[in-house]
PDB file of C-alpha atoms in Angstrom:
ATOM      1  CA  UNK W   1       0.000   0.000   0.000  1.00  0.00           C
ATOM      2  CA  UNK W   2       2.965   2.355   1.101  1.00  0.00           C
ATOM      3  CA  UNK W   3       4.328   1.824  -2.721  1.00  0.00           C
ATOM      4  CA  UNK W   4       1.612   2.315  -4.314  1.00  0.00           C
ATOM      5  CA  UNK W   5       1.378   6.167  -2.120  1.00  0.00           C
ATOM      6  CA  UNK W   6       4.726   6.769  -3.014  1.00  0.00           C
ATOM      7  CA  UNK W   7       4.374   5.924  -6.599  1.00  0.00           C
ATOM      8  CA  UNK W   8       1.011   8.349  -6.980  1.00  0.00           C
ATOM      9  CA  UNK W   9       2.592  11.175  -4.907  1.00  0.00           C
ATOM     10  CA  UNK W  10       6.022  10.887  -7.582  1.00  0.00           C
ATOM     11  CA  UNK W  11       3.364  10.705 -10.960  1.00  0.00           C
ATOM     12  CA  UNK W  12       1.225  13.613  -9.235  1.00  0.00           C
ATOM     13  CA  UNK W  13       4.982  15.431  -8.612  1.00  0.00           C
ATOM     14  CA  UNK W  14       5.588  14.705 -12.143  1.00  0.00           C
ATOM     15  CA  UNK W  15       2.747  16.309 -13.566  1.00  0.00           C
ATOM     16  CA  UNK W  16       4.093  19.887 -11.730  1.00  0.00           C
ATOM     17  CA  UNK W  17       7.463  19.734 -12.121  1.00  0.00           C
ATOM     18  CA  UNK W  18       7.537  20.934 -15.821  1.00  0.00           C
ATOM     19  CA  UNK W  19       5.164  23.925 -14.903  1.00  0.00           C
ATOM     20  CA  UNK W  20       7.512  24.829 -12.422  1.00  0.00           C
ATOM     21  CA  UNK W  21      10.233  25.056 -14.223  1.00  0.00           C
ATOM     22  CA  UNK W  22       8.325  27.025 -16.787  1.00  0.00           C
ATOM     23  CA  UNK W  23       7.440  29.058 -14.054  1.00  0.00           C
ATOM     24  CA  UNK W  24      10.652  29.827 -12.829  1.00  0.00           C
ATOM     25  CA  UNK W  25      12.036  30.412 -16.167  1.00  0.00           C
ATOM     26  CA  UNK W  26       9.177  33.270 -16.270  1.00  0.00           C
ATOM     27  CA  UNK W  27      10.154  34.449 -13.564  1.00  0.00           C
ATOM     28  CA  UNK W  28      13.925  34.593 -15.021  1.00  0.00           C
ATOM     29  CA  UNK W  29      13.003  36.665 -17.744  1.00  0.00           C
ATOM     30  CA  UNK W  30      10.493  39.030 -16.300  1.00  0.00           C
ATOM     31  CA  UNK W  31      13.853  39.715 -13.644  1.00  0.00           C
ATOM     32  CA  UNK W  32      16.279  40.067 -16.677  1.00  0.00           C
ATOM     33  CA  UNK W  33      13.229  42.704 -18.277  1.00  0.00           C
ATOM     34  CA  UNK W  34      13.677  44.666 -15.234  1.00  0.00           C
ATOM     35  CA  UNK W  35      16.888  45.230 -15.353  1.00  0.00           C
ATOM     36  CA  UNK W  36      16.827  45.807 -19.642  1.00  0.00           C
ATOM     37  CA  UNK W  37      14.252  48.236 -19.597  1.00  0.00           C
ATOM     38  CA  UNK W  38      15.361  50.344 -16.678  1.00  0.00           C
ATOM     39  CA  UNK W  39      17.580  52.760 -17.403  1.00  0.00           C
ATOM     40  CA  UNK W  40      19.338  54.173 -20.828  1.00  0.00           C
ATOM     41  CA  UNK W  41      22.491  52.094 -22.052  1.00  0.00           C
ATOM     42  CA  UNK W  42      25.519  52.891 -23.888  1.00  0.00           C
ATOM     43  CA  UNK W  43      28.023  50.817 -26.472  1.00  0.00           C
ATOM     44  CA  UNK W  44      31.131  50.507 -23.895  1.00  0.00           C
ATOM     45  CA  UNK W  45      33.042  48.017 -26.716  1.00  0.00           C
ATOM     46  CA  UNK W  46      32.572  47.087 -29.957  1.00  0.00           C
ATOM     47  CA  UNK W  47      34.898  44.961 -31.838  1.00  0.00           C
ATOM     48  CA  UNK W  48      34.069  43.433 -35.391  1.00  0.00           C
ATOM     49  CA  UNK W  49      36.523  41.240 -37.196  1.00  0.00           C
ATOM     50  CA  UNK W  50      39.595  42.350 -34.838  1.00  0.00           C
ATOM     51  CA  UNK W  51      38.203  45.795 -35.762  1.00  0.00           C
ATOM     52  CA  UNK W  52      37.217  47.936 -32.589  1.00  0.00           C
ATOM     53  CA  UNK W  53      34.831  50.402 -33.897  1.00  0.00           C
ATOM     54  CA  UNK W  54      33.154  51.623 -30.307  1.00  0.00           C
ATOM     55  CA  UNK W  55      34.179  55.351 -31.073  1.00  0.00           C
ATOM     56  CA  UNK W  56      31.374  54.894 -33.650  1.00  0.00           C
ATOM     57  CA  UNK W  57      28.488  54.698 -31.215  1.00  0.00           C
ATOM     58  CA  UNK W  58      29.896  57.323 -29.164  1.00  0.00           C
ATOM     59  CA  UNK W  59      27.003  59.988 -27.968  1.00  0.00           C
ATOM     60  CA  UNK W  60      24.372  57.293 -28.437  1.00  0.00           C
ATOM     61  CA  UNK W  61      21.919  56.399 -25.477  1.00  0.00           C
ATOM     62  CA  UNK W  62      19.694  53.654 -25.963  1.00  0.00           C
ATOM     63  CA  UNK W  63      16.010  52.998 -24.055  1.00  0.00           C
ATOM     64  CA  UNK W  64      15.030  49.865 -24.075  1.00  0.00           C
ATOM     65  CA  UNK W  65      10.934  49.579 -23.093  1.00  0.00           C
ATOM     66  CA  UNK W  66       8.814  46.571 -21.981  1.00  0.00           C
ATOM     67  CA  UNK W  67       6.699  46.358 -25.466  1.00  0.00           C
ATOM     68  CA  UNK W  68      10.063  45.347 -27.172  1.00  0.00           C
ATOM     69  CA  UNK W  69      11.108  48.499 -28.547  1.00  0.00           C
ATOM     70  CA  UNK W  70      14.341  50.229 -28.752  1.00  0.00           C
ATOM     71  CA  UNK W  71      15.496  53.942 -29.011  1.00  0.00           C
ATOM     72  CA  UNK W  72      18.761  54.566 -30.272  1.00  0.00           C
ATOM     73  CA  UNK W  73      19.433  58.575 -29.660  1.00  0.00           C
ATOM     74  CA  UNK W  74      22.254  61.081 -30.201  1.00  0.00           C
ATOM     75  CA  UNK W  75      22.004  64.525 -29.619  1.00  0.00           C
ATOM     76  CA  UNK W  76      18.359  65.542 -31.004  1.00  0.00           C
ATOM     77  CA  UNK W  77      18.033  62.807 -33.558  1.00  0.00           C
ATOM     78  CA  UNK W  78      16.245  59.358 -32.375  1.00  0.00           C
ATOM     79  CA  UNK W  79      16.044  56.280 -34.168  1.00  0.00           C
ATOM     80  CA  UNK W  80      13.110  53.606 -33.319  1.00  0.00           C
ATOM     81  CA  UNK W  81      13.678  49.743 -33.397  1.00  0.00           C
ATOM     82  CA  UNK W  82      12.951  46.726 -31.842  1.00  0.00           C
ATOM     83  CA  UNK W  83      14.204  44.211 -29.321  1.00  0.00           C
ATOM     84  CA  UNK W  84      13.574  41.092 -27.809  1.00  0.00           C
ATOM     85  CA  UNK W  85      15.439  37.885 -25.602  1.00  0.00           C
ATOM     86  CA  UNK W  86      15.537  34.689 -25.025  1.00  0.00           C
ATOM     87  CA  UNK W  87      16.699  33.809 -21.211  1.00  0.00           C
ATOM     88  CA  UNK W  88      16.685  30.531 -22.043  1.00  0.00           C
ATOM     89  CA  UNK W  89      18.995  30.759 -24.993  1.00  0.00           C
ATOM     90  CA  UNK W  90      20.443  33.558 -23.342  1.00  0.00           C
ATOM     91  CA  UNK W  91      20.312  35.700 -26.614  1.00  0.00           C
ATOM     92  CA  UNK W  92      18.978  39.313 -27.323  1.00  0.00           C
ATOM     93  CA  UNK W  93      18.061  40.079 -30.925  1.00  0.00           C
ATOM     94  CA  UNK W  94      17.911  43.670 -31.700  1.00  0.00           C
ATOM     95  CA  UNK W  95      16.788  44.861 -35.262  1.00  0.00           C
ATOM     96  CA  UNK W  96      16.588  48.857 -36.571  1.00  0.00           C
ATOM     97  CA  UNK W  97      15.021  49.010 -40.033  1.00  0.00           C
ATOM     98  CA  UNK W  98      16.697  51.000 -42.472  1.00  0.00           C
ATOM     99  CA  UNK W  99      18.763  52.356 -40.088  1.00  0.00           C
ATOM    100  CA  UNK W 100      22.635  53.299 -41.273  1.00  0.00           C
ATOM    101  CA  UNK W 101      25.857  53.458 -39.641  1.00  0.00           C
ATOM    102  CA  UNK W 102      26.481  52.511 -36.918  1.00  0.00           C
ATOM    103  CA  UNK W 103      23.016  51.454 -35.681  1.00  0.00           C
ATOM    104  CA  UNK W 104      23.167  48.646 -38.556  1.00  0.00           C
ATOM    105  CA  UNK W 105      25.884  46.864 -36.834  1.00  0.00           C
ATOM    106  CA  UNK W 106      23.646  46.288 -33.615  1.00  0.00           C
ATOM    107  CA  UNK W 107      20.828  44.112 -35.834  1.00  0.00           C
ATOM    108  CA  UNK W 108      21.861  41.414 -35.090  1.00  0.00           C
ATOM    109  CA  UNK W 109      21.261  37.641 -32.572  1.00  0.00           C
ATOM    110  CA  UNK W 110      23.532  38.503 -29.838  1.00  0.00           C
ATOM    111  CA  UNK W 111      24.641  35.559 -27.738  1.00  0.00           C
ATOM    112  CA  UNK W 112      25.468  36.600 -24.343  1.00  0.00           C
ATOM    113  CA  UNK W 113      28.682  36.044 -22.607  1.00  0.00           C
ATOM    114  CA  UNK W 114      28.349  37.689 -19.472  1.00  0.00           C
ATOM    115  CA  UNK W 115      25.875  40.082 -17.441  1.00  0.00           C
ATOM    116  CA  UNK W 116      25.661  42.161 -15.023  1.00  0.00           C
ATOM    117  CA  UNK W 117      22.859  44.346 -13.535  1.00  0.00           C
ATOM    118  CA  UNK W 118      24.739  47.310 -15.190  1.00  0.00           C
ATOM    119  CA  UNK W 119      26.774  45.450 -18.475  1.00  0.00           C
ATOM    120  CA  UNK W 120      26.524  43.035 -20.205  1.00  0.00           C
ATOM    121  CA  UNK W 121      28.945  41.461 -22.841  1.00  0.00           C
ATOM    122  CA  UNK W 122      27.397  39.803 -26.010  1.00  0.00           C
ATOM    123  CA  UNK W 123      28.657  37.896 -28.847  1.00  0.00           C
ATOM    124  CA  UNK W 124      27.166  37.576 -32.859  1.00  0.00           C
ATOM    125  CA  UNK W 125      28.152  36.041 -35.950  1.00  0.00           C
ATOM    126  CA  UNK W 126      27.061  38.463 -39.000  1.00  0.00           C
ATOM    127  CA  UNK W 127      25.768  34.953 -41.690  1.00  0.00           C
ATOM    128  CA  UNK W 128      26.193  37.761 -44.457  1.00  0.00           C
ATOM    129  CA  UNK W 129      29.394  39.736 -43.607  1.00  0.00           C
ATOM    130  CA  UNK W 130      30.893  36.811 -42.056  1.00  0.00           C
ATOM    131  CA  UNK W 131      32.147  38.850 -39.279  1.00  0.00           C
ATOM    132  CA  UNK W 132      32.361  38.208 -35.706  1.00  0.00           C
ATOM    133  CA  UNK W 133      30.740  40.957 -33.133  1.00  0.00           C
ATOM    134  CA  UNK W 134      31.697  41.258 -29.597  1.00  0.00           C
ATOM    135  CA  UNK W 135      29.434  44.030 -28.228  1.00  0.00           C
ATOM    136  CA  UNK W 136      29.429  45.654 -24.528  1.00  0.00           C
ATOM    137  CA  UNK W 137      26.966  47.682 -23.425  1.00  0.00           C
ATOM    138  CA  UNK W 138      26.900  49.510 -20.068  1.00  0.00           C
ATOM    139  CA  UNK W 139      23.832  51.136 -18.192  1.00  0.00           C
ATOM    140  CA  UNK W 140      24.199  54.941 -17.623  1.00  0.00           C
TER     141      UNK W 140
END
């Protein structure tokens, strides 16, 4: 009798575990959406192909909001994108339409390497350039 407790209570444990784990996995990424979307953020590093081009992004702020879009701003001049992550994956894809240099070189599925509450360090592979991106972003 005993086993047959034991084996119900481990089927009915079964049944929760995987909504758990979903559950703290939301709870993961609402954390890591708090810390994204609070606050303005600025390109610390940039290095593609052996190539450090940070000076590039120099002036720009960038606002990251909880309905996945992303402001990009220098000076008086503001350009609109979007964002999104994975926590699972731990990736961040960023994207701004038609924008030119050096907002162009941020569209991209960023891999990240390391994070803080205030930096994070994040890794790409351009598939049509061929180039390797290390990117570093700090919080202002």
């Amino acid at each position: 009798m005993k086993r047959s407790n034991l084996l119900i209570v481990m089927v009915g444990l079964s049944f929760f575990l995987p909504s758990c784990k979903k559950y703290i996995q939301k709870q993961e990424q609402k954390a890591a959406e708090n810390i994204i979307t609070n606050g303005y953020w600025y390109v610390s590093g940039y290095v593609q192909n052996d190539s450090d081009i940070t000076a590039s992004f120099s002036g720009y702020l960038f606002k990251f909001d909880d309905n996945n879009t992303v402001t990009g701003t220098k000076g008086n001049v503001s350009v609109g994108g979007t964002w999104s992550d994975n926590i699972v994956a731990r990736t961040i894809t960023a994207n701004f339409p038609g924008a030119g240099l050096p907002l162009v070189n941020l569209n991209e599925t960023w891999t990240i390497k390391d994070s803080y509450t205030d930096s994070v360090s994040a890794k790409s592979t351009d598939t049509i350039n061929h180039t390797t991106n290390i990117l570093q972003l700090k919080k202002q």
